[in-house]
Amino acid sequence: MQTIPTIFRQDYCPYPFKISHLNLIFDLDAAHTHVHSEMLLTRVNPGSDLLLHADGLSLLSIHLDGRELSAVTDYVLNDDGLRVLNPPESFTLSIVTQTQPDQNSTLMGLYASNGNLFTQCEAEGFRKITYFPDRPDVMTQYTVELRADAEQYSVLLSNGNLVDEGVLDDGRHYAKWIDPFKKPSYLFALVAGKLVCQEEKFILASGREVLLQVWVEDGNLDKTQHAMESLKNSIRWDEQRFGLELDLDRFMIVAVSDFNMGAMENKGLNIFNTKYVLANSRVATDIDYANIESVVGHEYFHNWTGNRVTCQDWFQLSLKEGLTVFRDQEFSADMIGTDSGRAVSRIGDVRTLRQVQFSEDAGPMAHPVRPDSYVEINNFYTVTIYEKGAEVVRMYQTLLGRDGFRKGMDLYFARHDGCAVTCDDFRAAMADANGRDLAQFERWYSQAGTPVVTVKSHYDTDLQQYTLTLRQSCAPTPGQTDKSPFHIPVTVGLLDSNGQEMPLYLVGESSAQASCVLELTDIEQSFVFDRIPALPTPSLLRNFSAPVVLEYAYSDTELAHLLAHDSDAFNRWEAGQRLATQRLMQLIKSVQAGEALSLDSLYLEAVGLVLNDENLDPAFRELVLTLPSEAMLAELSAEIDPHAIHVAREYMRQQISAHMHKDFYQVYQANQTMGVYSPDAISAGKRGLKNLALAYLVSNDADEQMISLALTQVHEAQNMTDRLAALAVLVRTGDECAIEPLNDFYQDFADDALVIDKWFSLQASSPKTDVELVRQLMRHPDFNLHNPNRARSLIFSFCHANPVQFHAKDGSGYAFWAEQVLALNAINPQVAARLVRVLDHWRKYQPALQARMQDALLTVANSVGLSKDVQELVVKMLK
Ligand code: TRP
Ligand code: ZN
């Protein structure tokens, strides 16, 4: 392997030139596109040559103040850039480059998708379009002229406002766009193609009128309404919650089917994976609807948190991503509105965090929210940057209160609008706006790893005092052995024996609260509560107030008490999960020891109460009855045995199913949603609970009657949620009963790519689907490795969501993984690198599996032509 340079945060230097204006002209064509760029530069820091980035460009010409530069005396061209020697203090640079969009399978820079042209520039894609300082702290004003064939590329879009358009000769036309706001190159975008739009005029709170558009391929206009609604809701929400207004006259969303991630916040021209735009009840599930709302919100919210205030360098990525994820989470929760709805949405967020981020933090790719180094920045668009970053932002709100947090946001914008800043600047705004010292809080940005908070309690009957002693620790992570204590907000409440909230009088404080935030800043601290008449049950880390593992020696009866009564809905759910997890971990041990399996009635009774409590939200009941995933159990295992995990979890599902058969059947009948489909949280919650009941009813040894219940649902379903859920249940039986419904499903949706993705994914993730069947599905005419959604639907679903087959003892799953990593590496390194991460935890598996994983990793590591993306990961994993 060749060594690839590491970039260090410490090495940051401001760019020596200011660029006041960038004028771009594109002569667009899928085979050859010419890009004319003209920029006005002025030196702002003394020093050296002018460095411009490039990646795979052909330079056609370069002029400085009108004079053609010479490759012998004036500039040096190499693989990753262009160096102009001894430039003057102030000058104009004009460059013409050529690119080949239809040869670009990386989906970065300018590329073709279904005959249309799109760009993706974050993080470092602009350098595949033209020579430029492709770094977020170089901000400039863009003027963009697009020229292309008027028929094939009838729509020409870029950032900002359309200022001119017209016809050219040879059947071509042009459009000229000016973005009034200066921006970094990663926010540049253009779209050219045959597209249609749903549009609407919208009045902002200030009374100003703006134009909103959702652009899609012809034939998809019946699937844009939900994205448009979500956009309008996002605009309103940001006005109301943060006082932030849309700053452009026009805001566009464009859907593209070949896309590396979810969506991209380009100024005024957000580009989306079709998966996060297109929806109607026939093709999209409730989860799709919820995801669309959250991604539309996310990209829209970036307009202020990311675009108006951007990042100084890519180490600060969480400055925009963590903050914007926090904002989109709050938006989704507010859209549901009710307290229990907010809890349901919080539980969903915490589940991902624990399952994916905690395990990232415990593996070879563990990194701080603000990393100190990277090889390939694309590898750092991680759950740590996004989801843990969002938790870090949420902790400010927990510590400062909602109003205090808002004051901090206001000060952040007042100080930094139009600037490229750091995570320290954000923290300073929060501290200064509230007169708080948040120096220690910095460790959340600089130290990787998940802190463990161990709690011990003591009740003194004579003094009527209750003491909680909190102790924190954090395991070493790569490159960080000793950790200093974090500043951890731990929200607690105390329940009496009737399940009522006890008033909390912290010693020394006179006023009582129902819930209070303990601030743990030392390694160990005790907090004493006065006037506690009897031994309480502590409700700890309410609403998951910090991204930590909380350990407390709860008894089963305490957990059942919390599950039945806690006023904090998150902790009610949490208590149920603890009960389930303890049992599952015990069952896993029994499976490994070859012992007979059994499940006690305490658990069944406790969750049975919740299942049958019609005063509780259906969505909440569904969450309580959902067992921790196999991935979560793997994360909790000291040595992962995927087969024992699967057997144990299936056993527990069977037991729940058998003991509560009647209840599930009743719940199934009681939660039908009649009439016109609506994706609102209440209806979606009912469908979720009903379909969970169906899944329990059709367990492995299901009777004919239950199978036919599922078959009837497949046939009669009026929406994709119900049809897909019933189909999934049938596929998971591994029986012949699934064959016909699967074929029908394919026939009914053969021309809808996003639904065919579901069809692949459903089969790939079924524990009955082995690697041979996956290989067979790869030979299906609809399979295409170049399309990331399709690759994810089959390959990633198998490797991520089908642990028992992927970890087949003969290593056949790992051999498949290595093959696909290498195939993708040659096409699209970003997507390949995501697949590499499946084996992150290879050292935690049983020795026999470990050895086979190592073989697969070495196969990849020893291959020639590895991308930076893949190489960085395999090196770190094998270290
Ligand atoms: N900034 C985008 C977001 O979080 C995500 C993103 C980063 C992205 N790099 C990308 C999307 C590359 C697509 C391709 O919303
Ligand atoms: Zn984002």
PDB file of N, CA and C and ligand atoms in Angstrom, residues 120 122 259-261 263-265 298-299 302 320-321 381 386 830, ligand 1:
ATOM      1  N   GLN A 120     -22.473  17.460  -6.992  1.00  0.00           N
ATOM      2  CA  GLN A 120     -22.376  17.258  -5.540  1.00  0.00           C
ATOM      3  C   GLN A 120     -20.986  17.729  -5.139  1.00  0.00           C
ATOM      4  N   GLU A 122     -19.998  18.943  -1.630  1.00  0.00           N
ATOM      5  CA  GLU A 122     -19.481  18.661  -0.292  1.00  0.00           C
ATOM      6  C   GLU A 122     -18.925  17.235  -0.273  1.00  0.00           C
ATOM      7  N   PHE A 259     -27.385   9.031  -5.887  1.00  0.00           N
ATOM      8  CA  PHE A 259     -26.923   9.982  -4.874  1.00  0.00           C
ATOM      9  C   PHE A 259     -26.236   9.226  -3.748  1.00  0.00           C
ATOM     10  N   ASN A 260     -25.099   9.759  -3.291  1.00  0.00           N
ATOM     11  CA  ASN A 260     -24.312   9.031  -2.301  1.00  0.00           C
ATOM     12  C   ASN A 260     -24.928   9.021  -0.909  1.00  0.00           C
ATOM     13  N   MET A 261     -25.607  10.094  -0.546  1.00  0.00           N
ATOM     14  CA  MET A 261     -26.153  10.133   0.810  1.00  0.00           C
ATOM     15  C   MET A 261     -27.624  10.530   0.762  1.00  0.00           C
ATOM     16  N   ALA A 263     -29.172  13.879   1.315  1.00  0.00           N
ATOM     17  CA  ALA A 263     -29.493  15.116   0.627  1.00  0.00           C
ATOM     18  C   ALA A 263     -28.383  16.127   0.882  1.00  0.00           C
ATOM     19  N   MET A 264     -28.449  17.250   0.155  1.00  0.00           N
ATOM     20  CA  MET A 264     -27.380  18.235   0.254  1.00  0.00           C
ATOM     21  C   MET A 264     -27.942  19.653   0.253  1.00  0.00           C
ATOM     22  N   GLU A 265     -27.421  20.461   1.178  1.00  0.00           N
ATOM     23  CA  GLU A 265     -27.996  21.778   1.480  1.00  0.00           C
ATOM     24  C   GLU A 265     -27.487  22.917   0.601  1.00  0.00           C
ATOM     25  N   HIS A 298     -33.982  19.103   7.781  1.00  0.00           N
ATOM     26  CA  HIS A 298     -32.531  19.154   7.990  1.00  0.00           C
ATOM     27  C   HIS A 298     -31.846  20.062   6.956  1.00  0.00           C
ATOM     28  N   GLU A 299     -32.122  19.813   5.689  1.00  0.00           N
ATOM     29  CA  GLU A 299     -31.442  20.599   4.648  1.00  0.00           C
ATOM     30  C   GLU A 299     -31.876  22.059   4.704  1.00  0.00           C
ATOM     31  N   HIS A 302     -30.124  23.915   7.469  1.00  0.00           N
ATOM     32  CA  HIS A 302     -28.725  24.231   7.151  1.00  0.00           C
ATOM     33  C   HIS A 302     -28.584  25.646   6.579  1.00  0.00           C
ATOM     34  N   LYS A 320     -21.867  22.345  12.040  1.00  0.00           N
ATOM     35  CA  LYS A 320     -23.094  22.467  11.256  1.00  0.00           C
ATOM     36  C   LYS A 320     -23.936  21.207  11.326  1.00  0.00           C
ATOM     37  N   GLU A 321     -23.325  20.026  11.354  1.00  0.00           N
ATOM     38  CA  GLU A 321     -24.126  18.800  11.285  1.00  0.00           C
ATOM     39  C   GLU A 321     -24.780  18.442  12.629  1.00  0.00           C
ATOM     40  N   TYR A 381     -18.080  11.693   7.864  1.00  0.00           N
ATOM     41  CA  TYR A 381     -19.526  11.985   7.918  1.00  0.00           C
ATOM     42  C   TYR A 381     -20.157  10.820   8.667  1.00  0.00           C
ATOM     43  N   TYR A 386     -22.619  13.491  13.458  1.00  0.00           N
ATOM     44  CA  TYR A 386     -24.031  13.859  13.310  1.00  0.00           C
ATOM     45  C   TYR A 386     -24.813  13.630  14.612  1.00  0.00           C
ATOM     46  N   GLN A 830     -16.827   6.328  -2.014  1.00  0.00           N
ATOM     47  CA  GLN A 830     -17.595   6.696  -0.815  1.00  0.00           C
ATOM     48  C   GLN A 830     -18.525   5.575  -0.385  1.00  0.00           C
TER      49      GLN A 830
HETATM   50  N1  TRP B   1     -24.148  17.925   4.164  1.00  0.00           N
HETATM   51  C1  TRP B   1     -25.079  16.897   3.808  1.00  0.00           C
HETATM   52  C2  TRP B   1     -26.108  16.823   4.909  1.00  0.00           C
HETATM   53  O1  TRP B   1     -25.811  16.495   6.003  1.00  0.00           O
HETATM   54  C3  TRP B   1     -24.536  15.534   3.624  1.00  0.00           C
HETATM   55  C4  TRP B   1     -23.425  15.291   2.657  1.00  0.00           C
HETATM   56  C5  TRP B   1     -22.112  15.417   2.878  1.00  0.00           C
HETATM   57  C6  TRP B   1     -23.527  14.713   1.406  1.00  0.00           C
HETATM   58  N2  TRP B   1     -21.401  14.948   1.810  1.00  0.00           N
HETATM   59  C7  TRP B   1     -22.243  14.507   0.925  1.00  0.00           C
HETATM   60  C8  TRP B   1     -24.600  14.330   0.662  1.00  0.00           C
HETATM   61  C9  TRP B   1     -22.021  13.902  -0.299  1.00  0.00           C
HETATM   62  C10 TRP B   1     -24.362  13.735  -0.559  1.00  0.00           C
HETATM   63  C11 TRP B   1     -23.083  13.510  -1.034  1.00  0.00           C
HETATM   64  O2  TRP B   1     -27.222  17.137   4.740  1.00  0.00           O
END
